[in-house]
Amino acid sequence: MPTMFRRRLMGLVVVLLALVAGCGAPPPGPSLAVGATADTEATLLADLYAAGLRSYGTLAHVQTVDDPLAAMDSGAVSVVPGFTGRLLQTFAPGTGARSDSQVYQALLGVLPEGVAAGDYTTAAEDKPALAVTDATAAAWGSRDLTALVRHCAGLSVGAVAGARGLPTAVGTCTLGRVREFPDEATLFAAIRSGVVTAGWTATADSGVPSELVVLADGKPALIQAENIVPLYRRNELDQQQVRAINEIAGVLDTGSLVDMRRKVAEGADPRSVAEDWLSAHPLGR
């Protein structure tokens, strides 16, 4: 066989093999929709889980919807991140579980048919918290919520107008009427000036002034847990995809959540913030 003919024949074989290999490769699956409202903090969480899915090779995007849970029920989205306590109160209003594990277990027991919950973030939370001045904490002799309970008599509490899901009592202390303020800046100023003794904020609030003390909730917990948890459509995600959303729970903490929220509040794109954080905290390690 002439050398030139042999070379051309071998070249044709290589091309045919490449074509066969290309035809045999599975096409990429459809992009998995992670649902969130237009709220920037909800979008940030959705972007975080979408980035986690992409890091494991799954096409994923954030889909903005008015009601993420309804969208998941209809199949419009496959994953919806949320907070354990709020979700529990959505599915079973009035449930009294407080600790993170108790709230999560109670949530698992009331999820709608066809919906599953991934792992919750044991180190990342965003639950209601009360802030006081450093002078108040010093006078009480503690930076724990139990000190507030001991000084319940005459306590005045403020909150931003329209805030939802705030406890009406902390332990044995019934808070009574909460004074409302138009925004956080006005609320924090009222705490500093003594207009109110304490003000409602949240454990992952990025705007609490450094001169205020956010009272810690110890054990047993006095306020219901609010840890991040992903809900997803049962039997729709494969094992690798479930692993991707579960591994977020092992690396995310409250400090990181506060930092990411601060960047978004300053104008950063939520997707970029989520991807940058995940690059610094890669999954699967």
PDB file of C-alpha atoms in Angstrom:
ATOM      1  CA  MET A   1       0.000   0.000   0.000  1.00  0.00           C
ATOM      2  CA  PRO A   2       1.553   3.378  -0.964  1.00  0.00           C
ATOM      3  CA  THR A   3       2.693   5.508   1.948  1.00  0.00           C
ATOM      4  CA  MET A   4       0.562   8.529   0.965  1.00  0.00           C
ATOM      5  CA  PHE A   5      -2.604   6.410   0.690  1.00  0.00           C
ATOM      6  CA  ARG A   6      -1.855   4.774   4.044  1.00  0.00           C
ATOM      7  CA  ARG A   7      -1.487   8.176   5.721  1.00  0.00           C
ATOM      8  CA  ARG A   8      -4.767   9.417   4.293  1.00  0.00           C
ATOM      9  CA  LEU A   9      -6.512   6.248   5.391  1.00  0.00           C
ATOM     10  CA  MET A  10      -5.166   6.574   8.945  1.00  0.00           C
ATOM     11  CA  GLY A  11      -6.257  10.196   9.049  1.00  0.00           C
ATOM     12  CA  LEU A  12      -9.774   9.232   7.990  1.00  0.00           C
ATOM     13  CA  VAL A  13      -9.889   6.562  10.711  1.00  0.00           C
ATOM     14  CA  VAL A  14      -8.878   9.129  13.352  1.00  0.00           C
ATOM     15  CA  VAL A  15     -11.607  11.532  12.209  1.00  0.00           C
ATOM     16  CA  LEU A  16     -14.238   8.765  12.242  1.00  0.00           C
ATOM     17  CA  LEU A  17     -13.209   7.677  15.736  1.00  0.00           C
ATOM     18  CA  ALA A  18     -13.470  11.257  16.975  1.00  0.00           C
ATOM     19  CA  LEU A  19     -16.932  11.594  15.476  1.00  0.00           C
ATOM     20  CA  VAL A  20     -18.066   8.341  17.065  1.00  0.00           C
ATOM     21  CA  ALA A  21     -16.696   9.408  20.442  1.00  0.00           C
ATOM     22  CA  GLY A  22     -18.464  12.756  20.152  1.00  0.00           C
ATOM     23  CA  CYS A  23     -21.768  11.140  19.293  1.00  0.00           C
ATOM     24  CA  GLY A  24     -21.445   8.797  22.262  1.00  0.00           C
ATOM     25  CA  ALA A  25     -20.955  11.611  24.828  1.00  0.00           C
ATOM     26  CA  PRO A  26     -24.150  12.361  26.764  1.00  0.00           C
ATOM     27  CA  PRO A  27     -25.557  15.855  26.153  1.00  0.00           C
ATOM     28  CA  PRO A  28     -25.535  18.221  29.132  1.00  0.00           C
ATOM     29  CA  GLY A  29     -28.687  17.995  31.227  1.00  0.00           C
ATOM     30  CA  PRO A  30     -31.163  20.865  31.545  1.00  0.00           C
ATOM     31  CA  SER A  31     -30.266  23.716  33.869  1.00  0.00           C
ATOM     32  CA  LEU A  32     -31.583  23.114  37.374  1.00  0.00           C
ATOM     33  CA  ALA A  33     -33.677  26.043  38.641  1.00  0.00           C
ATOM     34  CA  VAL A  34     -33.069  27.311  42.170  1.00  0.00           C
ATOM     35  CA  GLY A  35     -36.033  29.439  43.251  1.00  0.00           C
ATOM     36  CA  ALA A  36     -35.922  32.727  45.150  1.00  0.00           C
ATOM     37  CA  THR A  37     -37.951  35.889  45.555  1.00  0.00           C
ATOM     38  CA  ALA A  38     -36.572  39.166  44.223  1.00  0.00           C
ATOM     39  CA  ASP A  39     -35.272  40.007  47.706  1.00  0.00           C
ATOM     40  CA  THR A  40     -31.495  40.383  47.469  1.00  0.00           C
ATOM     41  CA  GLU A  41     -30.818  38.201  50.527  1.00  0.00           C
ATOM     42  CA  ALA A  42     -33.006  35.397  49.171  1.00  0.00           C
ATOM     43  CA  THR A  43     -31.290  35.741  45.806  1.00  0.00           C
ATOM     44  CA  LEU A  44     -27.881  35.495  47.468  1.00  0.00           C
ATOM     45  CA  LEU A  45     -28.800  32.186  49.110  1.00  0.00           C
ATOM     46  CA  ALA A  46     -30.173  30.837  45.836  1.00  0.00           C
ATOM     47  CA  ASP A  47     -26.999  31.912  44.034  1.00  0.00           C
ATOM     48  CA  LEU A  48     -24.941  30.116  46.662  1.00  0.00           C
ATOM     49  CA  TYR A  49     -26.736  26.812  46.102  1.00  0.00           C
ATOM     50  CA  ALA A  50     -26.708  27.259  42.323  1.00  0.00           C
ATOM     51  CA  ALA A  51     -22.948  27.831  42.471  1.00  0.00           C
ATOM     52  CA  GLY A  52     -22.566  24.696  44.588  1.00  0.00           C
ATOM     53  CA  LEU A  53     -24.451  22.665  41.988  1.00  0.00           C
ATOM     54  CA  ARG A  54     -22.327  24.094  39.182  1.00  0.00           C
ATOM     55  CA  SER A  55     -19.159  23.222  41.090  1.00  0.00           C
ATOM     56  CA  TYR A  56     -20.237  19.575  40.852  1.00  0.00           C
ATOM     57  CA  GLY A  57     -20.895  19.805  37.119  1.00  0.00           C
ATOM     58  CA  THR A  58     -24.638  20.512  37.106  1.00  0.00           C
ATOM     59  CA  LEU A  59     -26.003  23.359  35.028  1.00  0.00           C
ATOM     60  CA  ALA A  60     -27.925  25.551  37.476  1.00  0.00           C
ATOM     61  CA  HIS A  61     -29.459  29.009  37.540  1.00  0.00           C
ATOM     62  CA  VAL A  62     -31.494  31.205  39.879  1.00  0.00           C
ATOM     63  CA  GLN A  63     -35.112  31.769  38.918  1.00  0.00           C
ATOM     64  CA  THR A  64     -36.923  34.690  40.519  1.00  0.00           C
ATOM     65  CA  VAL A  65     -40.512  33.864  41.487  1.00  0.00           C
ATOM     66  CA  ASP A  66     -43.149  35.437  43.724  1.00  0.00           C
ATOM     67  CA  ASP A  67     -43.671  32.260  45.781  1.00  0.00           C
ATOM     68  CA  PRO A  68     -40.717  29.820  45.681  1.00  0.00           C
ATOM     69  CA  LEU A  69     -42.572  27.053  47.526  1.00  0.00           C
ATOM     70  CA  ALA A  70     -45.507  27.208  45.114  1.00  0.00           C
ATOM     71  CA  ALA A  71     -43.062  27.226  42.210  1.00  0.00           C
ATOM     72  CA  MET A  72     -41.398  24.102  43.578  1.00  0.00           C
ATOM     73  CA  ASP A  73     -44.773  22.428  43.997  1.00  0.00           C
ATOM     74  CA  SER A  74     -45.602  23.124  40.354  1.00  0.00           C
ATOM     75  CA  GLY A  75     -42.190  21.969  39.146  1.00  0.00           C
ATOM     76  CA  ALA A  76     -41.097  25.398  37.929  1.00  0.00           C
ATOM     77  CA  VAL A  77     -38.068  25.222  40.249  1.00  0.00           C
ATOM     78  CA  SER A  78     -36.303  22.211  41.744  1.00  0.00           C
ATOM     79  CA  VAL A  79     -34.481  23.677  44.766  1.00  0.00           C
ATOM     80  CA  VAL A  80     -35.563  26.349  47.268  1.00  0.00           C
ATOM     81  CA  PRO A  81     -33.240  27.489  50.072  1.00  0.00           C
ATOM     82  CA  GLY A  82     -34.850  28.848  53.211  1.00  0.00           C
ATOM     83  CA  PHE A  83     -34.609  28.991  56.990  1.00  0.00           C
ATOM     84  CA  THR A  84     -35.686  26.109  59.191  1.00  0.00           C
ATOM     85  CA  GLY A  85     -37.871  28.005  61.652  1.00  0.00           C
ATOM     86  CA  ARG A  86     -39.706  30.059  59.037  1.00  0.00           C
ATOM     87  CA  LEU A  87     -40.340  26.994  56.922  1.00  0.00           C
ATOM     88  CA  LEU A  88     -41.562  25.070  59.968  1.00  0.00           C
ATOM     89  CA  GLN A  89     -44.026  27.845  60.818  1.00  0.00           C
ATOM     90  CA  THR A  90     -45.191  27.885  57.185  1.00  0.00           C
ATOM     91  CA  PHE A  91     -46.019  24.176  57.188  1.00  0.00           C
ATOM     92  CA  ALA A  92     -46.995  23.813  60.860  1.00  0.00           C
ATOM     93  CA  PRO A  93     -47.820  27.186  62.468  1.00  0.00           C
ATOM     94  CA  GLY A  94     -47.397  27.353  66.217  1.00  0.00           C
ATOM     95  CA  THR A  95     -44.831  24.550  66.498  1.00  0.00           C
ATOM     96  CA  GLY A  96     -42.831  25.240  69.646  1.00  0.00           C
ATOM     97  CA  ALA A  97     -39.484  23.586  68.853  1.00  0.00           C
ATOM     98  CA  ARG A  98     -36.562  25.933  69.509  1.00  0.00           C
ATOM     99  CA  SER A  99     -33.121  24.321  69.192  1.00  0.00           C
ATOM    100  CA  ASP A 100     -31.612  23.881  65.731  1.00  0.00           C
ATOM    101  CA  SER A 101     -31.856  20.082  65.768  1.00  0.00           C
ATOM    102  CA  GLN A 102     -35.402  20.077  67.189  1.00  0.00           C
ATOM    103  CA  VAL A 103     -36.618  22.569  64.596  1.00  0.00           C
ATOM    104  CA  TYR A 104     -34.998  20.600  61.759  1.00  0.00           C
ATOM    105  CA  GLN A 105     -36.488  17.305  62.916  1.00  0.00           C
ATOM    106  CA  ALA A 106     -39.911  18.909  63.295  1.00  0.00           C
ATOM    107  CA  LEU A 107     -39.592  20.359  59.790  1.00  0.00           C
ATOM    108  CA  LEU A 108     -38.797  16.947  58.317  1.00  0.00           C
ATOM    109  CA  GLY A 109     -42.027  15.639  59.812  1.00  0.00           C
ATOM    110  CA  VAL A 110     -44.285  18.236  58.189  1.00  0.00           C
ATOM    111  CA  LEU A 111     -42.832  18.609  54.682  1.00  0.00           C
ATOM    112  CA  PRO A 112     -45.381  18.188  51.878  1.00  0.00           C
ATOM    113  CA  GLU A 113     -45.382  14.980  49.865  1.00  0.00           C
ATOM    114  CA  GLY A 114     -42.724  15.033  47.176  1.00  0.00           C
ATOM    115  CA  VAL A 115     -40.514  17.539  49.000  1.00  0.00           C
ATOM    116  CA  ALA A 116     -37.272  16.638  50.771  1.00  0.00           C
ATOM    117  CA  ALA A 117     -34.874  18.695  52.894  1.00  0.00           C
ATOM    118  CA  GLY A 118     -31.115  18.693  52.568  1.00  0.00           C
ATOM    119  CA  ASP A 119     -28.684  19.171  55.444  1.00  0.00           C
ATOM    120  CA  TYR A 120     -29.058  22.378  57.450  1.00  0.00           C
ATOM    121  CA  THR A 121     -26.193  24.730  58.252  1.00  0.00           C
ATOM    122  CA  THR A 122     -25.310  24.046  61.877  1.00  0.00           C
ATOM    123  CA  ALA A 123     -22.898  27.011  61.940  1.00  0.00           C
ATOM    124  CA  ALA A 124     -24.958  29.540  59.961  1.00  0.00           C
ATOM    125  CA  GLU A 125     -28.158  31.066  61.292  1.00  0.00           C
ATOM    126  CA  ASP A 126     -30.260  34.176  60.941  1.00  0.00           C
ATOM    127  CA  LYS A 127     -32.768  34.180  63.760  1.00  0.00           C
ATOM    128  CA  PRO A 128     -34.310  37.088  65.666  1.00  0.00           C
ATOM    129  CA  ALA A 129     -31.980  38.600  68.251  1.00  0.00           C
ATOM    130  CA  LEU A 130     -32.170  41.471  70.704  1.00  0.00           C
ATOM    131  CA  ALA A 131     -29.572  44.236  70.818  1.00  0.00           C
ATOM    132  CA  VAL A 132     -28.837  46.468  73.813  1.00  0.00           C
ATOM    133  CA  THR A 133     -26.176  49.022  74.652  1.00  0.00           C
ATOM    134  CA  ASP A 134     -22.910  47.887  76.146  1.00  0.00           C
ATOM    135  CA  ALA A 135     -23.828  49.840  79.281  1.00  0.00           C
ATOM    136  CA  THR A 136     -27.075  47.892  79.627  1.00  0.00           C
ATOM    137  CA  ALA A 137     -25.301  44.564  79.208  1.00  0.00           C
ATOM    138  CA  ALA A 138     -22.723  45.630  81.793  1.00  0.00           C
ATOM    139  CA  ALA A 139     -25.444  46.679  84.261  1.00  0.00           C
ATOM    140  CA  TRP A 140     -27.158  43.322  83.762  1.00  0.00           C
ATOM    141  CA  GLY A 141     -23.860  41.508  84.276  1.00  0.00           C
ATOM    142  CA  SER A 142     -24.292  39.374  81.176  1.00  0.00           C
ATOM    143  CA  ARG A 143     -24.468  39.409  77.378  1.00  0.00           C
ATOM    144  CA  ASP A 144     -26.908  36.517  77.303  1.00  0.00           C
ATOM    145  CA  LEU A 145     -30.669  36.537  76.720  1.00  0.00           C
ATOM    146  CA  THR A 146     -31.216  35.099  80.182  1.00  0.00           C
ATOM    147  CA  ALA A 147     -30.131  38.490  81.574  1.00  0.00           C
ATOM    148  CA  LEU A 148     -32.949  40.165  79.646  1.00  0.00           C
ATOM    149  CA  VAL A 149     -35.426  37.660  81.096  1.00  0.00           C
ATOM    150  CA  ARG A 150     -34.224  38.496  84.621  1.00  0.00           C
ATOM    151  CA  HIS A 151     -34.776  42.200  83.889  1.00  0.00           C
ATOM    152  CA  CYS A 152     -38.138  41.806  82.199  1.00  0.00           C
ATOM    153  CA  ALA A 153     -39.972  44.247  84.450  1.00  0.00           C
ATOM    154  CA  GLY A 154     -40.160  47.664  82.791  1.00  0.00           C
ATOM    155  CA  LEU A 155     -38.457  46.409  79.626  1.00  0.00           C
ATOM    156  CA  SER A 156     -39.209  48.402  76.462  1.00  0.00           C
ATOM    157  CA  VAL A 157     -38.491  46.837  73.066  1.00  0.00           C
ATOM    158  CA  GLY A 158     -38.377  48.302  69.576  1.00  0.00           C
ATOM    159  CA  ALA A 159     -38.393  46.895  66.047  1.00  0.00           C
ATOM    160  CA  VAL A 160     -38.411  48.085  62.467  1.00  0.00           C
ATOM    161  CA  ALA A 161     -41.981  48.609  61.264  1.00  0.00           C
ATOM    162  CA  GLY A 162     -43.302  45.658  59.292  1.00  0.00           C
ATOM    163  CA  ALA A 163     -40.863  43.121  60.744  1.00  0.00           C
ATOM    164  CA  ARG A 164     -42.446  39.672  60.755  1.00  0.00           C
ATOM    165  CA  GLY A 165     -42.000  36.543  62.804  1.00  0.00           C
ATOM    166  CA  LEU A 166     -40.782  38.309  65.930  1.00  0.00           C
ATOM    167  CA  PRO A 167     -41.325  36.428  69.204  1.00  0.00           C
ATOM    168  CA  THR A 168     -43.886  37.865  71.579  1.00  0.00           C
ATOM    169  CA  ALA A 169     -42.005  36.391  74.527  1.00  0.00           C
ATOM    170  CA  VAL A 170     -38.463  35.371  75.428  1.00  0.00           C
ATOM    171  CA  GLY A 171     -38.550  32.532  77.896  1.00  0.00           C
ATOM    172  CA  THR A 172     -40.805  33.638  80.738  1.00  0.00           C
ATOM    173  CA  CYS A 173     -40.617  37.302  79.706  1.00  0.00           C
ATOM    174  CA  THR A 174     -43.654  38.539  77.784  1.00  0.00           C
ATOM    175  CA  LEU A 175     -42.515  41.525  75.759  1.00  0.00           C
ATOM    176  CA  GLY A 176     -45.806  43.355  75.415  1.00  0.00           C
ATOM    177  CA  ARG A 177     -46.268  46.061  72.800  1.00  0.00           C
ATOM    178  CA  VAL A 178     -43.232  46.574  70.588  1.00  0.00           C
ATOM    179  CA  ARG A 179     -42.492  50.150  69.563  1.00  0.00           C
ATOM    180  CA  GLU A 180     -41.991  50.491  65.815  1.00  0.00           C
ATOM    181  CA  PHE A 181     -39.383  52.573  63.998  1.00  0.00           C
ATOM    182  CA  PRO A 182     -39.178  53.395  60.284  1.00  0.00           C
ATOM    183  CA  ASP A 183     -35.753  51.838  59.697  1.00  0.00           C
ATOM    184  CA  GLU A 184     -32.791  50.192  61.403  1.00  0.00           C
ATOM    185  CA  ALA A 185     -30.800  53.397  61.767  1.00  0.00           C
ATOM    186  CA  THR A 186     -33.638  55.023  63.725  1.00  0.00           C
ATOM    187  CA  LEU A 187     -34.111  51.886  65.822  1.00  0.00           C
ATOM    188  CA  PHE A 188     -30.429  51.654  66.717  1.00  0.00           C
ATOM    189  CA  ALA A 189     -30.374  55.364  67.598  1.00  0.00           C
ATOM    190  CA  ALA A 190     -33.354  54.789  69.898  1.00  0.00           C
ATOM    191  CA  ILE A 191     -31.478  51.995  71.692  1.00  0.00           C
ATOM    192  CA  ARG A 192     -28.389  54.157  72.124  1.00  0.00           C
ATOM    193  CA  SER A 193     -30.420  57.101  73.482  1.00  0.00           C
ATOM    194  CA  GLY A 194     -32.461  54.930  75.864  1.00  0.00           C
ATOM    195  CA  VAL A 195     -35.812  55.465  74.144  1.00  0.00           C
ATOM    196  CA  VAL A 196     -36.084  51.664  74.190  1.00  0.00           C
ATOM    197  CA  THR A 197     -34.076  49.206  76.265  1.00  0.00           C
ATOM    198  CA  ALA A 198     -33.616  46.666  73.501  1.00  0.00           C
ATOM    199  CA  GLY A 199     -34.290  46.339  69.795  1.00  0.00           C
ATOM    200  CA  TRP A 200     -35.008  43.403  67.492  1.00  0.00           C
ATOM    201  CA  THR A 201     -32.348  42.607  64.942  1.00  0.00           C
ATOM    202  CA  ALA A 202     -31.068  39.260  63.643  1.00  0.00           C
ATOM    203  CA  THR A 203     -27.978  37.145  64.200  1.00  0.00           C
ATOM    204  CA  ALA A 204     -26.859  37.624  60.577  1.00  0.00           C
ATOM    205  CA  ASP A 205     -27.759  41.318  60.330  1.00  0.00           C
ATOM    206  CA  SER A 206     -24.814  43.067  58.698  1.00  0.00           C
ATOM    207  CA  GLY A 207     -25.843  46.534  59.882  1.00  0.00           C
ATOM    208  CA  VAL A 208     -25.695  46.314  63.688  1.00  0.00           C
ATOM    209  CA  PRO A 209     -23.416  49.103  65.033  1.00  0.00           C
ATOM    210  CA  SER A 210     -20.319  47.895  66.852  1.00  0.00           C
ATOM    211  CA  GLU A 211     -21.273  49.798  70.019  1.00  0.00           C
ATOM    212  CA  LEU A 212     -24.388  47.672  70.484  1.00  0.00           C
ATOM    213  CA  VAL A 213     -24.406  44.179  71.988  1.00  0.00           C
ATOM    214  CA  VAL A 214     -26.443  41.399  70.369  1.00  0.00           C
ATOM    215  CA  LEU A 215     -27.497  39.167  73.261  1.00  0.00           C
ATOM    216  CA  ALA A 216     -26.505  35.529  72.780  1.00  0.00           C
ATOM    217  CA  ASP A 217     -29.076  32.763  72.940  1.00  0.00           C
ATOM    218  CA  GLY A 218     -27.563  29.885  74.908  1.00  0.00           C
ATOM    219  CA  LYS A 219     -28.871  26.447  75.852  1.00  0.00           C
ATOM    220  CA  PRO A 220     -31.677  25.742  76.193  1.00  0.00           C
ATOM    221  CA  ALA A 221     -32.570  28.097  73.345  1.00  0.00           C
ATOM    222  CA  LEU A 222     -35.119  30.820  74.100  1.00  0.00           C
ATOM    223  CA  ILE A 223     -35.752  31.790  70.457  1.00  0.00           C
ATOM    224  CA  GLN A 224     -36.613  29.387  67.648  1.00  0.00           C
ATOM    225  CA  ALA A 225     -33.690  28.389  65.439  1.00  0.00           C
ATOM    226  CA  GLU A 226     -33.375  29.757  61.904  1.00  0.00           C
ATOM    227  CA  ASN A 227     -30.685  27.753  60.116  1.00  0.00           C
ATOM    228  CA  ILE A 228     -30.319  27.653  56.340  1.00  0.00           C
ATOM    229  CA  VAL A 229     -31.723  24.545  54.676  1.00  0.00           C
ATOM    230  CA  PRO A 230     -32.352  23.617  51.023  1.00  0.00           C
ATOM    231  CA  LEU A 231     -35.673  22.039  50.078  1.00  0.00           C
ATOM    232  CA  TYR A 232     -35.821  20.102  46.828  1.00  0.00           C
ATOM    233  CA  ARG A 233     -38.187  18.020  44.754  1.00  0.00           C
ATOM    234  CA  ARG A 234     -37.876  14.426  45.882  1.00  0.00           C
ATOM    235  CA  ASN A 235     -36.628  11.918  43.270  1.00  0.00           C
ATOM    236  CA  GLU A 236     -35.676  14.743  40.891  1.00  0.00           C
ATOM    237  CA  LEU A 237     -32.086  15.378  41.989  1.00  0.00           C
ATOM    238  CA  ASP A 238     -29.476  12.684  41.532  1.00  0.00           C
ATOM    239  CA  GLN A 239     -27.052  11.618  44.261  1.00  0.00           C
ATOM    240  CA  GLN A 240     -24.317  14.009  43.103  1.00  0.00           C
ATOM    241  CA  GLN A 241     -26.686  16.968  43.064  1.00  0.00           C
ATOM    242  CA  VAL A 242     -27.984  16.206  46.552  1.00  0.00           C
ATOM    243  CA  ARG A 243     -24.377  15.939  47.722  1.00  0.00           C
ATOM    244  CA  ALA A 244     -23.620  19.356  46.223  1.00  0.00           C
ATOM    245  CA  ILE A 245     -26.399  21.143  48.117  1.00  0.00           C
ATOM    246  CA  ASN A 246     -25.699  19.206  51.311  1.00  0.00           C
ATOM    247  CA  GLU A 247     -22.042  20.195  51.372  1.00  0.00           C
ATOM    248  CA  ILE A 248     -22.964  23.871  51.673  1.00  0.00           C
ATOM    249  CA  ALA A 249     -24.037  23.015  55.234  1.00  0.00           C
ATOM    250  CA  GLY A 250     -20.533  21.931  56.147  1.00  0.00           C
ATOM    251  CA  VAL A 251     -18.725  25.103  55.081  1.00  0.00           C
ATOM    252  CA  LEU A 252     -21.102  28.046  55.579  1.00  0.00           C
ATOM    253  CA  ASP A 253     -21.110  29.943  58.870  1.00  0.00           C
ATOM    254  CA  THR A 254     -22.873  33.027  60.169  1.00  0.00           C
ATOM    255  CA  GLY A 255     -19.796  35.224  59.782  1.00  0.00           C
ATOM    256  CA  SER A 256     -19.542  34.356  56.092  1.00  0.00           C
ATOM    257  CA  LEU A 257     -23.253  35.023  55.624  1.00  0.00           C
ATOM    258  CA  VAL A 258     -22.925  38.438  57.267  1.00  0.00           C
ATOM    259  CA  ASP A 259     -19.896  39.274  55.117  1.00  0.00           C
ATOM    260  CA  MET A 260     -21.628  38.255  51.874  1.00  0.00           C
ATOM    261  CA  ARG A 261     -24.754  40.184  52.786  1.00  0.00           C
ATOM    262  CA  ARG A 262     -22.683  43.274  53.504  1.00  0.00           C
ATOM    263  CA  LYS A 263     -21.079  43.088  50.060  1.00  0.00           C
ATOM    264  CA  VAL A 264     -24.460  42.708  48.365  1.00  0.00           C
ATOM    265  CA  ALA A 265     -25.853  45.630  50.395  1.00  0.00           C
ATOM    266  CA  GLU A 266     -22.934  47.705  49.126  1.00  0.00           C
ATOM    267  CA  GLY A 267     -23.927  46.974  45.530  1.00  0.00           C
ATOM    268  CA  ALA A 268     -22.058  43.782  44.621  1.00  0.00           C
ATOM    269  CA  ASP A 269     -23.752  41.247  42.345  1.00  0.00           C
ATOM    270  CA  PRO A 270     -25.163  38.346  44.441  1.00  0.00           C
ATOM    271  CA  ARG A 271     -24.003  35.695  41.964  1.00  0.00           C
ATOM    272  CA  SER A 272     -20.448  37.056  41.928  1.00  0.00           C
ATOM    273  CA  VAL A 273     -20.395  37.263  45.730  1.00  0.00           C
ATOM    274  CA  ALA A 274     -21.613  33.661  46.041  1.00  0.00           C
ATOM    275  CA  GLU A 275     -19.132  32.352  43.462  1.00  0.00           C
ATOM    276  CA  ASP A 276     -16.214  34.227  45.044  1.00  0.00           C
ATOM    277  CA  TRP A 277     -17.063  32.795  48.458  1.00  0.00           C
ATOM    278  CA  LEU A 278     -17.370  29.277  47.065  1.00  0.00           C
ATOM    279  CA  SER A 279     -14.020  29.629  45.291  1.00  0.00           C
ATOM    280  CA  ALA A 280     -12.457  30.393  48.672  1.00  0.00           C
ATOM    281  CA  HIS A 281     -14.402  27.559  50.339  1.00  0.00           C
ATOM    282  CA  PRO A 282     -14.536  24.783  47.720  1.00  0.00           C
ATOM    283  CA  LEU A 283     -16.882  21.874  48.244  1.00  0.00           C
ATOM    284  CA  GLY A 284     -15.771  18.251  48.406  1.00  0.00           C
ATOM    285  CA  ARG A 285     -12.740  18.768  50.630  1.00  0.00           C
TER     286      ARG A 285
END
